[in-house]
Coordinates of C-alpha atoms in Angstrom, one line a residue:
Chain A
M28 CA 35.6 104.0 140.2
P29 CA 33.0 104.4 137.6
P30 CA 32.0 101.6 135.3
P31 CA 34.1 101.1 131.9
R32 CA 32.5 103.6 129.5
L33 CA 32.9 104.4 125.5
T34 CA 33.0 108.0 126.2
G35 CA 35.9 107.5 128.6
A36 CA 37.7 105.7 126.4
L37 CA 37.1 108.5 123.7
R38 CA 38.2 111.0 126.0
S39 CA 41.8 109.1 126.6
F40 CA 42.1 108.2 122.8
S41 CA 40.9 110.7 120.3
T42 CA 42.3 114.5 120.4
V43 CA 38.9 116.2 120.3
S44 CA 38.4 116.8 124.0
R45 CA 40.2 119.5 126.4
Q46 CA 43.1 117.5 127.6
D47 CA 43.3 118.6 131.6
D48 CA 44.7 121.5 131.0
F49 CA 42.7 123.7 133.7
T50 CA 44.9 125.9 135.7
Q51 CA 42.8 126.2 138.4
E52 CA 42.6 123.7 141.3
E53 CA 39.5 121.7 142.0
F54 CA 37.6 123.3 145.3
D55 CA 36.6 121.1 148.1
L56 CA 33.9 121.3 150.6
K57 CA 35.9 123.5 153.0
A58 CA 36.9 126.1 150.3
K59 CA 33.4 126.1 148.9
R60 CA 31.9 126.9 152.4
L61 CA 33.8 129.7 152.7
K62 CA 33.1 131.2 149.5
R63 CA 29.4 130.7 150.3
Q64 CA 29.7 132.3 153.5
E65 CA 31.4 135.0 151.4
Q66 CA 28.7 135.4 149.1
F67 CA 26.1 135.2 151.4
S68 CA 27.5 138.4 153.2
R69 CA 27.3 140.1 149.9
E70 CA 23.7 139.5 149.5
G71 CA 20.3 141.1 150.7
L72 CA 20.0 141.0 154.6
T73 CA 22.8 142.6 156.6
W74 CA 23.5 142.4 160.7
Q75 CA 23.3 146.2 160.6
K76 CA 19.7 146.0 158.9
I77 CA 18.6 143.6 161.4
V78 CA 19.6 145.8 164.3
Q79 CA 18.1 148.7 162.9
F80 CA 15.1 146.9 162.5
F81 CA 14.6 145.7 166.0
T82 CA 15.8 149.2 167.5
Q83 CA 13.0 150.6 165.4
H84 CA 10.1 148.2 166.0
L85 CA 10.5 148.2 169.7
E86 CA 9.8 150.3 172.6
K87 CA 12.6 152.0 174.3
K88 CA 12.3 150.0 177.4
E89 CA 12.5 146.8 175.3
Q90 CA 15.5 147.9 173.5
Q91 CA 18.2 147.1 176.0
A92 CA 16.8 143.5 176.3
V93 CA 16.9 143.2 172.5
T94 CA 20.4 144.5 172.4
Q95 CA 21.5 141.7 174.8
E96 CA 19.6 139.1 172.7
L97 CA 21.5 140.6 169.5
K98 CA 24.7 140.1 171.4
S99 CA 23.8 136.7 172.1
I100 CA 22.9 135.7 168.7
L101 CA 26.5 137.0 167.7
Q102 CA 27.9 135.1 170.5
C103 CA 26.3 131.7 169.3
A104 CA 27.5 132.5 165.7
K105 CA 31.0 133.1 167.2
Q106 CA 30.9 129.7 168.6
I107 CA 29.9 128.2 165.1
V108 CA 32.3 130.0 163.0
G109 CA 35.2 129.6 165.1
V110 CA 36.7 132.4 167.8
D111 CA 39.4 133.3 165.5
T112 CA 37.0 134.8 162.5
G113 CA 36.8 138.5 162.1
Q114 CA 33.8 140.5 163.2
D115 CA 32.3 140.4 159.4
T116 CA 32.5 136.6 159.2
I117 CA 30.5 136.5 162.8
E118 CA 27.9 139.0 161.6
S119 CA 27.4 137.4 158.4
A120 CA 27.0 133.9 160.4
A121 CA 24.6 135.6 162.8
V122 CA 22.5 137.0 159.7
F123 CA 22.3 133.4 158.3
L124 CA 21.3 131.8 161.7
F125 CA 18.6 134.5 162.1
Q126 CA 17.4 134.0 158.5
T127 CA 17.3 130.1 159.0
L128 CA 15.6 130.1 162.3
H129 CA 13.0 133.2 162.4
N130 CA 10.2 131.2 161.1
K131 CA 10.6 127.6 162.4
D132 CA 8.8 125.8 165.1
Q133 CA 12.2 124.0 166.0
V134 CA 15.3 123.4 164.9
G135 CA 14.6 120.4 162.9
H136 CA 16.6 118.3 160.5
E137 CA 16.0 120.8 157.7
E138 CA 17.6 123.7 159.5
T139 CA 20.5 121.5 161.0
Q140 CA 21.4 120.5 157.6
A141 CA 21.4 124.4 156.1
I142 CA 23.4 125.2 159.0
R143 CA 26.0 122.4 158.4
Q144 CA 25.9 123.1 154.7
M145 CA 27.1 126.6 155.6
F146 CA 29.6 126.0 158.4
G147 CA 30.2 122.5 158.6
P148 CA 30.0 120.7 161.7
F149 CA 28.9 122.9 164.4
P150 CA 28.2 122.8 168.3
G151 CA 24.2 121.9 168.6
S152 CA 24.1 123.6 171.8
A153 CA 24.9 127.1 170.2
V154 CA 22.0 126.7 167.7
E155 CA 19.6 125.5 170.2
S156 CA 20.3 128.6 172.1
C157 CA 20.4 131.0 169.2
Y158 CA 16.9 129.6 168.2
S159 CA 15.5 130.6 171.3
T160 CA 16.7 133.9 171.4
V161 CA 15.6 134.6 167.8
S162 CA 12.2 133.2 168.7
H163 CA 12.0 135.5 171.7
M164 CA 12.9 138.5 169.5
V165 CA 10.3 137.4 166.7
T166 CA 7.5 136.9 169.1
S167 CA 8.1 140.3 170.7
V168 CA 8.1 142.3 167.3
G169 CA 5.5 139.9 165.7
E170 CA 6.1 137.3 163.0
S171 CA 4.1 138.9 160.2
Q172 CA 6.4 142.0 160.5
V173 CA 9.7 140.0 160.5
E174 CA 8.8 137.5 157.7
A175 CA 7.9 140.9 155.6
F176 CA 11.1 142.3 156.7
V177 CA 13.0 139.2 155.6
R178 CA 11.5 139.0 152.5
T179 CA 11.7 142.5 151.3
Q180 CA 15.7 142.1 152.0
N181 CA 16.0 139.1 150.1
G182 CA 13.3 140.1 147.2
S183 CA 16.5 141.3 144.9
R184 CA 17.8 137.9 144.2
A185 CA 16.8 136.8 140.7
W186 CA 16.4 133.2 141.8
D187 CA 14.2 133.7 144.6
R188 CA 12.0 135.5 141.8
G189 CA 11.7 132.3 140.1
A190 CA 13.4 133.8 136.6
I191 CA 15.5 130.6 135.9
F192 CA 16.3 129.5 132.6
G193 CA 14.4 126.4 131.6
R194 CA 11.6 126.5 134.4
N195 CA 9.0 126.2 131.6
I196 CA 10.7 123.5 129.6
A197 CA 9.0 120.0 129.9
F198 CA 12.0 117.6 130.7
S199 CA 11.9 114.0 131.1
F200 CA 14.0 111.8 133.6
D201 CA 13.5 108.4 131.5
G202 CA 16.8 107.0 131.0
Y203 CA 17.7 104.0 128.8
T204 CA 17.3 100.9 130.4
L205 CA 18.0 97.2 129.2
D206 CA 15.4 96.5 126.7
S207 CA 13.1 93.9 128.3
L208 CA 13.7 90.7 126.0
D209 CA 12.7 87.2 126.4
P210 CA 14.1 85.3 129.2
P211 CA 17.2 83.6 128.8
P212 CA 17.1 80.1 127.0
W213 CA 18.0 78.3 130.5
L214 CA 14.7 79.5 131.8
D215 CA 12.2 78.6 129.1
G216 CA 13.7 75.3 128.6
T217 CA 14.8 76.0 125.3
D218 CA 18.6 75.4 126.2
E219 CA 19.6 71.8 125.9
G220 CA 23.2 72.2 125.9
L221 CA 23.4 73.6 129.4
D222 CA 25.8 71.7 131.7
F223 CA 26.5 73.7 134.9
Chain B
M26 CA 23.1 144.8 132.2
A27 CA 24.2 145.4 128.5
S28 CA 22.2 146.9 125.7
A29 CA 19.2 145.0 123.7
K30 CA 19.0 144.0 120.4
V31 CA 22.7 143.8 119.4
P32 CA 24.4 140.7 119.8
L33 CA 26.1 140.0 123.0
D34 CA 29.2 139.4 121.1
E35 CA 29.1 143.1 120.3
Q36 CA 27.9 144.3 123.5
H37 CA 30.3 146.5 125.6
I38 CA 29.6 147.2 129.4
T39 CA 31.1 150.5 131.2
G40 CA 31.5 150.3 134.7
S41 CA 34.6 150.5 137.4
T42 CA 36.0 147.4 136.9
G43 CA 39.6 148.5 135.8
P44 CA 42.5 148.8 138.0
A45 CA 42.0 150.9 141.1
G46 CA 38.4 151.1 140.5
R47 CA 39.0 153.3 137.4
E48 CA 35.9 153.4 135.0
C49 CA 36.6 151.3 132.0
T50 CA 34.5 149.9 129.1
L51 CA 35.0 146.2 128.3
P52 CA 33.3 143.5 126.0
A53 CA 30.0 141.9 127.5
L54 CA 31.9 138.7 127.5
H55 CA 34.7 139.3 129.4
P56 CA 36.4 137.6 132.1
D57 CA 36.0 140.4 134.6
H58 CA 32.1 140.0 134.5
K59 CA 32.6 136.3 135.7
E60 CA 31.7 135.5 139.2
E61 CA 34.0 133.9 141.5
R62 CA 31.6 131.1 142.4
C63 CA 33.6 127.9 142.8
F64 CA 31.5 125.3 141.6
L65 CA 32.5 121.5 143.2
P66 CA 32.7 118.7 140.6
Y67 CA 30.2 116.4 140.6
K68 CA 30.4 113.3 142.6
P69 CA 28.2 110.3 141.9
P70 CA 26.0 108.7 144.8
P71 CA 27.7 106.2 147.1
V72 CA 27.8 102.6 146.5
D73 CA 26.3 101.3 149.6
S74 CA 23.5 103.0 151.9
S75 CA 25.8 104.1 155.0
A76 CA 24.3 107.2 156.7
A77 CA 27.7 108.9 156.4
H78 CA 28.2 108.3 153.0
I79 CA 24.8 109.5 152.0
E80 CA 25.0 112.5 154.2
E81 CA 28.2 113.1 152.4
F82 CA 26.7 113.0 148.9
L83 CA 23.6 114.9 149.7
E84 CA 25.8 117.8 151.0
H85 CA 28.0 117.9 148.1
A86 CA 25.4 117.5 145.6
H87 CA 23.4 120.3 147.1
F88 CA 26.2 122.5 146.7
V89 CA 26.3 121.8 142.9
S90 CA 22.5 122.0 142.5
E91 CA 22.3 125.4 144.3
D92 CA 25.1 126.6 142.1
L93 CA 23.7 125.4 138.8
E94 CA 20.3 126.8 139.8
W95 CA 22.1 130.2 140.3
L96 CA 23.9 129.8 137.3
L97 CA 20.3 129.5 135.1
S98 CA 18.9 132.4 137.0
L99 CA 21.6 134.9 135.8
P100 CA 20.7 137.1 133.0
H101 CA 21.9 136.2 129.4
D102 CA 25.3 138.1 129.3
K103 CA 25.9 137.0 133.1
F104 CA 25.5 133.3 132.0
W105 CA 27.7 133.3 129.2
C106 CA 30.5 135.3 130.7
Q107 CA 30.4 132.4 133.7
A108 CA 30.0 129.5 130.9
V109 CA 32.9 130.5 129.1
F110 CA 35.4 131.7 131.6
D111 CA 34.8 129.9 134.7
E112 CA 36.8 126.3 134.9
S113 CA 35.3 125.4 137.9
L114 CA 31.9 125.4 136.1
Q115 CA 33.1 123.7 133.2
K116 CA 34.9 121.0 135.4
C117 CA 31.6 120.8 137.1
L118 CA 29.7 119.9 134.0
D119 CA 32.2 117.5 132.4
S120 CA 32.6 115.5 135.9
Y121 CA 28.8 115.2 136.0
L122 CA 28.9 113.7 132.2
R123 CA 31.6 111.5 133.1
H124 CA 30.4 110.2 136.4
A125 CA 26.7 110.5 136.3
P126 CA 25.2 107.1 136.8
R127 CA 23.4 105.6 133.4
A128 CA 20.0 104.1 134.0
L129 CA 21.0 101.0 132.5
E130 CA 24.0 100.5 135.4
P131 CA 23.3 98.4 138.4
P132 CA 21.8 100.8 140.8
S133 CA 23.7 102.4 143.7
C134 CA 22.3 103.4 146.6
S135 CA 18.3 103.0 147.4
S136 CA 18.3 106.4 149.5
L137 CA 15.1 108.4 148.3
A138 CA 16.8 111.7 149.5
V139 CA 19.9 110.8 147.1
A140 CA 17.4 110.0 144.2
E141 CA 15.8 113.0 144.8
M142 CA 18.9 115.2 144.9
Q143 CA 20.2 113.5 141.6
R144 CA 17.2 114.0 139.7
S145 CA 17.4 117.9 140.7
V146 CA 21.2 117.9 139.6
H147 CA 20.5 115.9 136.5
R148 CA 17.5 118.5 135.5
S149 CA 19.9 121.5 136.1
V150 CA 23.1 119.9 134.3
F151 CA 20.6 119.3 131.3
M152 CA 19.2 123.0 131.5
V153 CA 22.6 124.2 131.7
F154 CA 23.7 122.3 128.4
L155 CA 20.5 123.3 126.7
R156 CA 21.0 127.1 127.5
M157 CA 24.7 126.6 126.2
A158 CA 23.4 125.1 122.8
T159 CA 21.0 128.0 122.1
H160 CA 22.5 131.1 120.3
K161 CA 19.4 133.1 120.6
E162 CA 17.7 133.0 123.8
S163 CA 14.9 135.6 122.9
K164 CA 14.6 138.7 120.4
E165 CA 16.8 140.9 122.8
H166 CA 19.0 137.9 123.8
F167 CA 21.4 136.3 121.3
I168 CA 25.0 135.6 120.2
T169 CA 25.9 136.2 116.2
P170 CA 25.8 132.6 115.3
A171 CA 29.3 132.3 113.7
V172 CA 30.3 134.0 116.7
F173 CA 28.3 131.4 118.9
G174 CA 29.9 128.5 117.1
E175 CA 33.3 129.7 117.9
I176 CA 32.8 130.3 121.6
I177 CA 31.3 126.8 122.1
Y178 CA 34.3 125.1 120.1
N179 CA 37.2 127.0 120.9
N180 CA 36.1 126.6 125.0
F181 CA 35.5 123.1 124.5
L182 CA 31.5 123.7 126.1
F183 CA 30.9 120.9 123.8
D184 CA 32.9 118.1 122.0
I185 CA 32.2 115.0 120.7
P186 CA 32.3 112.3 124.1
K187 CA 30.5 115.3 125.7
I188 CA 27.8 115.0 122.9
L189 CA 27.5 111.5 123.3
D190 CA 27.3 111.5 127.1
L191 CA 24.4 113.9 126.9
C192 CA 22.6 111.4 124.4
V193 CA 22.9 108.5 126.2
L194 CA 21.9 110.3 129.8
F195 CA 19.3 112.5 128.7
G196 CA 18.1 110.9 125.1
K197 CA 15.5 108.6 126.3
G198 CA 12.9 111.3 127.3
N199 CA 14.4 114.2 125.7
S200 CA 15.4 113.2 122.3
Q201 CA 13.3 116.3 120.4
L202 CA 15.0 118.7 122.4
L203 CA 18.4 116.9 122.1
H204 CA 18.3 116.7 118.5
K205 CA 17.4 120.5 118.4
M206 CA 20.6 121.0 120.5
I207 CA 23.1 119.0 118.5
E208 CA 21.6 120.1 115.3
N209 CA 22.4 123.5 116.3
I210 CA 25.7 122.9 117.6
F211 CA 26.8 121.2 114.2
T212 CA 25.1 123.6 112.1
Q213 CA 26.7 126.8 113.8
Q214 CA 30.1 124.9 114.0
P215 CA 31.0 122.5 111.1
S216 CA 34.3 121.6 112.7
Y217 CA 32.2 119.3 114.8
Y218 CA 31.8 117.0 112.0
S219 CA 35.7 117.0 111.5
D220 CA 36.0 116.3 115.0
L221 CA 33.4 113.3 114.6
N222 CA 35.2 112.2 111.9
E223 CA 38.4 112.2 113.9
T224 CA 36.7 110.3 116.7
I225 CA 35.5 107.1 114.9
P226 CA 38.6 105.4 114.3
S227 CA 38.7 105.5 118.1
V228 CA 35.2 104.1 118.3
L229 CA 36.6 101.3 115.9
Q230 CA 39.5 101.0 118.2
V231 CA 37.0 100.3 121.1
L232 CA 35.5 97.3 119.2
D233 CA 39.0 96.1 118.6
T234 CA 40.0 96.2 122.4
I235 CA 36.8 94.3 123.4
L236 CA 37.8 91.5 120.8
E237 CA 41.1 91.2 122.0
R238 CA 40.1 91.3 125.7
F239 CA 37.9 88.6 124.8
G240 CA 40.6 86.8 123.4
L241 CA 39.2 87.0 120.0
Q242 CA 41.5 89.1 118.1
S243 CA 45.4 89.4 118.8
E244 CA 46.7 92.6 119.2
P245 CA 48.7 93.8 116.2
A246 CA 52.3 94.0 117.5
T247 CA 52.2 90.8 119.2
A248 CA 50.6 88.9 116.7
L249 CA 53.8 88.8 114.5
E250 CA 56.1 87.8 117.7
P251 CA 56.4 84.1 118.3
L252 CA 54.9 83.1 121.8
K253 CA 57.1 82.0 124.3
L254 CA 57.0 78.3 125.3
T255 CA 56.3 79.8 129.1
A256 CA 53.8 82.2 128.0
H257 CA 50.5 81.7 129.4
S258 CA 47.6 81.6 126.7
R259 CA 45.4 84.9 126.4
P260 CA 42.4 84.9 128.6
T261 CA 38.9 84.5 126.9
A262 CA 35.5 84.8 127.6
H263 CA 35.5 81.3 128.9
T264 CA 38.2 81.6 130.9
M265 CA 38.8 85.1 132.4
P266 CA 38.1 85.9 135.9
Q267 CA 34.1 86.9 136.6
E268 CA 34.7 90.3 137.4
D269 CA 36.9 90.9 133.9
L270 CA 33.7 89.3 132.1
L271 CA 31.0 91.5 134.1
D272 CA 33.2 94.6 133.1
L273 CA 34.0 93.9 129.3
V274 CA 29.8 92.9 129.0
M275 CA 29.1 96.4 130.7
Y276 CA 31.5 98.0 128.5
L277 CA 30.1 96.6 125.2
C278 CA 26.6 97.3 126.7
D279 CA 27.7 101.2 127.2
T280 CA 29.3 101.4 123.9
C281 CA 26.1 100.1 122.0
T282 CA 23.8 101.8 124.0
T283 CA 25.8 105.1 123.7
L284 CA 26.2 104.8 119.9
H285 CA 23.0 103.6 119.1
S286 CA 21.4 106.8 121.3
F287 CA 23.6 109.2 119.3
L288 CA 22.7 108.0 116.1
D289 CA 19.0 107.8 117.0
I290 CA 18.9 111.5 118.1
F291 CA 21.3 112.7 115.4
P292 CA 20.9 110.5 112.2
E293 CA 22.8 113.2 110.2
A294 CA 26.1 111.5 111.9
C295 CA 25.3 108.3 110.2
R296 CA 27.2 109.2 107.0
T297 CA 30.4 110.3 108.5
F298 CA 30.0 106.7 110.6
Q299 CA 29.6 105.1 107.2
A300 CA 32.6 107.2 106.0
H301 CA 34.9 104.7 107.9
G302 CA 33.4 101.5 106.5
F303 CA 31.2 101.2 110.2
L304 CA 28.6 98.8 109.0
S305 CA 31.1 96.2 107.8
R306 CA 33.3 96.6 111.2
L307 CA 30.1 96.2 113.5
S308 CA 28.6 93.3 111.5
S309 CA 31.9 91.2 111.5
F310 CA 32.6 92.6 115.3
Y311 CA 28.9 91.3 116.2
E312 CA 30.1 88.1 114.4
L313 CA 33.1 87.5 116.0
A314 CA 32.1 88.6 119.7
V315 CA 28.4 87.5 120.1
P316 CA 28.3 83.9 119.5
D317 CA 31.5 83.2 121.8
V318 CA 30.5 85.3 124.7
E319 CA 27.1 84.1 124.6
K320 CA 28.4 80.8 125.0
A321 CA 30.5 81.7 127.8
V322 CA 27.5 83.2 129.5
R323 CA 25.7 80.1 129.1
K324 CA 28.3 77.6 130.0
R325 CA 30.1 78.9 132.5
N326 CA 29.2 78.7 136.0
F327 CA 28.0 81.8 137.6
D328 CA 25.6 83.0 140.4
K329 CA 22.1 82.7 138.7
S330 CA 21.3 86.3 139.1
V331 CA 25.0 87.3 137.8
Q332 CA 24.3 85.1 134.7
E333 CA 20.9 86.4 134.2
D334 CA 22.2 90.1 134.1
L335 CA 25.0 89.2 131.8
W336 CA 22.7 87.5 129.6
K337 CA 20.2 90.8 129.4
R338 CA 23.2 93.0 128.9
L339 CA 24.4 90.8 126.2
A340 CA 21.1 90.3 124.6
H341 CA 20.5 94.3 124.9
S342 CA 24.0 95.0 123.4
C343 CA 22.9 92.6 120.4
K344 CA 19.6 94.6 119.9
K345 CA 21.2 97.9 120.1
M346 CA 24.1 96.7 117.3
V347 CA 21.3 95.8 115.1
E348 CA 19.6 99.0 115.5
I349 CA 22.6 100.9 114.8
A350 CA 23.0 98.9 111.7
H351 CA 19.4 99.6 110.8
L352 CA 19.8 103.3 111.4
I353 CA 23.0 103.7 109.2
V354 CA 21.4 101.8 106.1
Q355 CA 18.1 103.7 106.8
H356 CA 19.7 107.2 106.8
T357 CA 22.3 106.7 104.1
C358 CA 20.8 104.7 101.5
L359 CA 16.9 104.0 102.3
Q360 CA 15.7 107.4 103.1
P361 CA 17.4 109.2 99.9
I362 CA 16.3 106.3 97.7
L363 CA 12.9 106.6 98.9
E364 CA 13.0 110.3 99.0
G365 CA 14.1 110.4 95.2
A366 CA 17.7 111.8 96.1
E367 CA 19.8 112.9 93.0
N368 CA 22.2 110.1 93.8
I369 CA 19.7 107.5 94.0
Q370 CA 21.8 104.8 91.5
S371 CA 24.8 105.1 94.2
C372 CA 22.6 104.9 97.0
V373 CA 20.8 101.5 95.4
E374 CA 24.3 100.3 94.8
E375 CA 25.5 101.2 98.4
L376 CA 22.5 99.4 99.7
L377 CA 23.0 96.1 98.0
Q378 CA 26.6 96.3 98.7
H379 CA 25.6 96.6 102.5
F380 CA 23.4 93.5 102.2
S381 CA 26.2 91.8 100.2
T382 CA 28.6 92.1 103.3
F383 CA 26.1 91.1 105.6
L384 CA 25.7 87.6 104.0
Q385 CA 29.3 86.8 105.2
E386 CA 28.1 87.3 108.7
K387 CA 25.5 84.5 109.1
R388 CA 24.7 85.3 112.9
F389 CA 25.0 89.1 112.2
L390 CA 22.3 88.6 109.5
T391 CA 19.8 86.8 111.0
D392 CA 19.6 88.6 114.0
Y393 CA 19.2 91.7 111.7
D394 CA 16.7 90.1 109.4
E395 CA 14.5 89.2 112.3
E396 CA 14.3 92.5 113.4
F397 CA 14.3 94.4 110.1
P398 CA 13.7 91.9 107.3
V399 CA 15.8 92.4 104.2
A400 CA 12.9 91.4 102.1
D401 CA 11.0 94.1 102.8
D402 CA 14.1 96.8 102.1
I403 CA 14.5 94.8 99.0
S404 CA 10.7 95.0 98.2
L405 CA 10.7 99.0 98.6
L406 CA 13.8 99.1 96.6
Q407 CA 11.8 97.3 93.9
Q408 CA 9.2 99.7 94.1
A409 CA 11.3 102.9 94.0
F410 CA 13.6 101.6 91.6
P411 CA 12.2 99.1 89.1
H412 CA 15.3 98.6 87.2
L413 CA 16.9 96.4 90.2
D414 CA 18.8 93.8 88.8
E415 CA 16.5 90.5 89.7
T416 CA 19.2 88.1 90.1
R417 CA 21.2 90.0 92.4
T418 CA 18.2 90.7 94.6
S419 CA 17.5 86.9 94.7
Y420 CA 20.8 85.9 95.3
L421 CA 20.7 88.2 98.7
L422 CA 17.1 86.8 99.7
E423 CA 18.6 83.4 99.3
G424 CA 21.5 84.3 101.1
V425 CA 19.1 85.5 104.0
D426 CA 17.5 82.1 104.2
S427 CA 20.8 80.0 103.8
A428 CA 22.1 82.1 106.8
Y429 CA 19.1 80.6 108.9
E430 CA 20.1 77.6 107.8
S431 CA 23.3 77.8 108.6
V432 CA 22.8 79.0 112.2
G433 CA 20.3 76.6 112.6
R434 CA 17.0 78.8 113.1
K435 CA 13.7 78.9 111.5
K436 CA 13.2 82.1 109.7
S437 CA 9.6 82.9 111.0
G438 CA 10.3 82.4 114.7
A439 CA 11.9 85.3 116.4
H440 CA 14.5 84.1 118.5
P441 CA 16.5 86.9 120.4
P442 CA 20.3 86.3 120.8

């Protein structure tokens, strides 16, 4: 419950605000996660591009192993998004896991949070297994090459390029606080009529 | 993206957005160009610091922050399609203004991660409102001013409560930017002045409600009815439950701070407030409420920290009310007089009338005079308008002295309420 506020009363009493006539329902975390997965699958990197990248950058003799590893990532993704989900969703989740884990030393708090943000609660073992597979794949191709590949794929997103409105506008976080005033009269001894 | 050097409201985009992928041309500002982003409504930080609540807040706020950053990264035309046609975005922004904690409210949880996330959302919300208040972003990206005025008004991108929220949330350190924003909004859409005019009776109603709840003013409907013998007497600041008193003082504090921040940032609104006789209503409210509530806070048996907090909030509210009164006096009378406005005579008359009204409200007058000495204003007035009636000014100055005597204070000693 927010504390009572002037603007709350004005919204209720006056006729100058939009009365709650929104037709659309409010979104919850679950709906938001689904929407985010959908959006992610449309952006930059795709599973096909990842498969292509590793196929092109590895010797033929290593390709069988990498195919197995790619399948293993898909399997982990399936455990995270649920077995009933479609192939597109699983691939999109696999892309997300690859992108999140490819340049990490371990599955830390940040990674766990990012994955949970995207999919909700997930089995930790699936992520650990995915992490070791991704690490092995990255080592076999070379970290810098993988990094360059991921960066190129995501380069088209405006907010990654830093073109954000207001970035150069000075903003102050100061807020109105209680004015510092003299101490209450019962503390400085001027209140003679005190009768607690 | 739409073509340059033509206002956004006149641009059209051709694409395969029609039924069955058919090529069609649509205005650049059209709901079909909006993306289904599903903005989440903002939820304030948790009151306690339990890990689960913190985690929940962070997760939720992260989505809000990320979506607002995305919105700010959109090109001009896409931003406006989203701002105008995405209801989930409007709900998200509105929920932030309604629920974001104000700096003068008691702090909620103490987690650093929460504070950091809150700052990120706070800045992004401000930038979104700033962008929505800007009709010309660059030489290439702009909206016809009159159309901009219609868009923001008809779609409730801004309304008076939102503008007040913006002032109290962001005004302390961003007053110049906010002034420009609000000035632009009111200039391009003068209907906001009518809305402000319509809102002021509700502000006055809030003051009346506070008085009623302090048991200091009868409700109009019940005042005429005889009280039943079995009826309990209405609670007052001295008898109401402690929680209610805390709530009411918080409400008073928020009301005064919000009004002050708005008038300080946008003094052009002072005249609209005064058109409703706001000064006299405010001073009589002060006179009725302050001494009584102050006495209750002093005399009632509270926990020491609660009592001190109540006192500080009440003192802060008093200061803000006095400052509001001065802002109105300054911007409706003093400034026009000093600038040699055409209606100088009527401004002088109005100013003297205000001071005469204050004479009846002795406690208010002394608190006002301590912050903004009436003698200084009279002296300024005499310099700017030498034909001032000396009998009248002497009467006013004597009235101020006598007010000090009535409330038992010495004029020179600053003594906060």
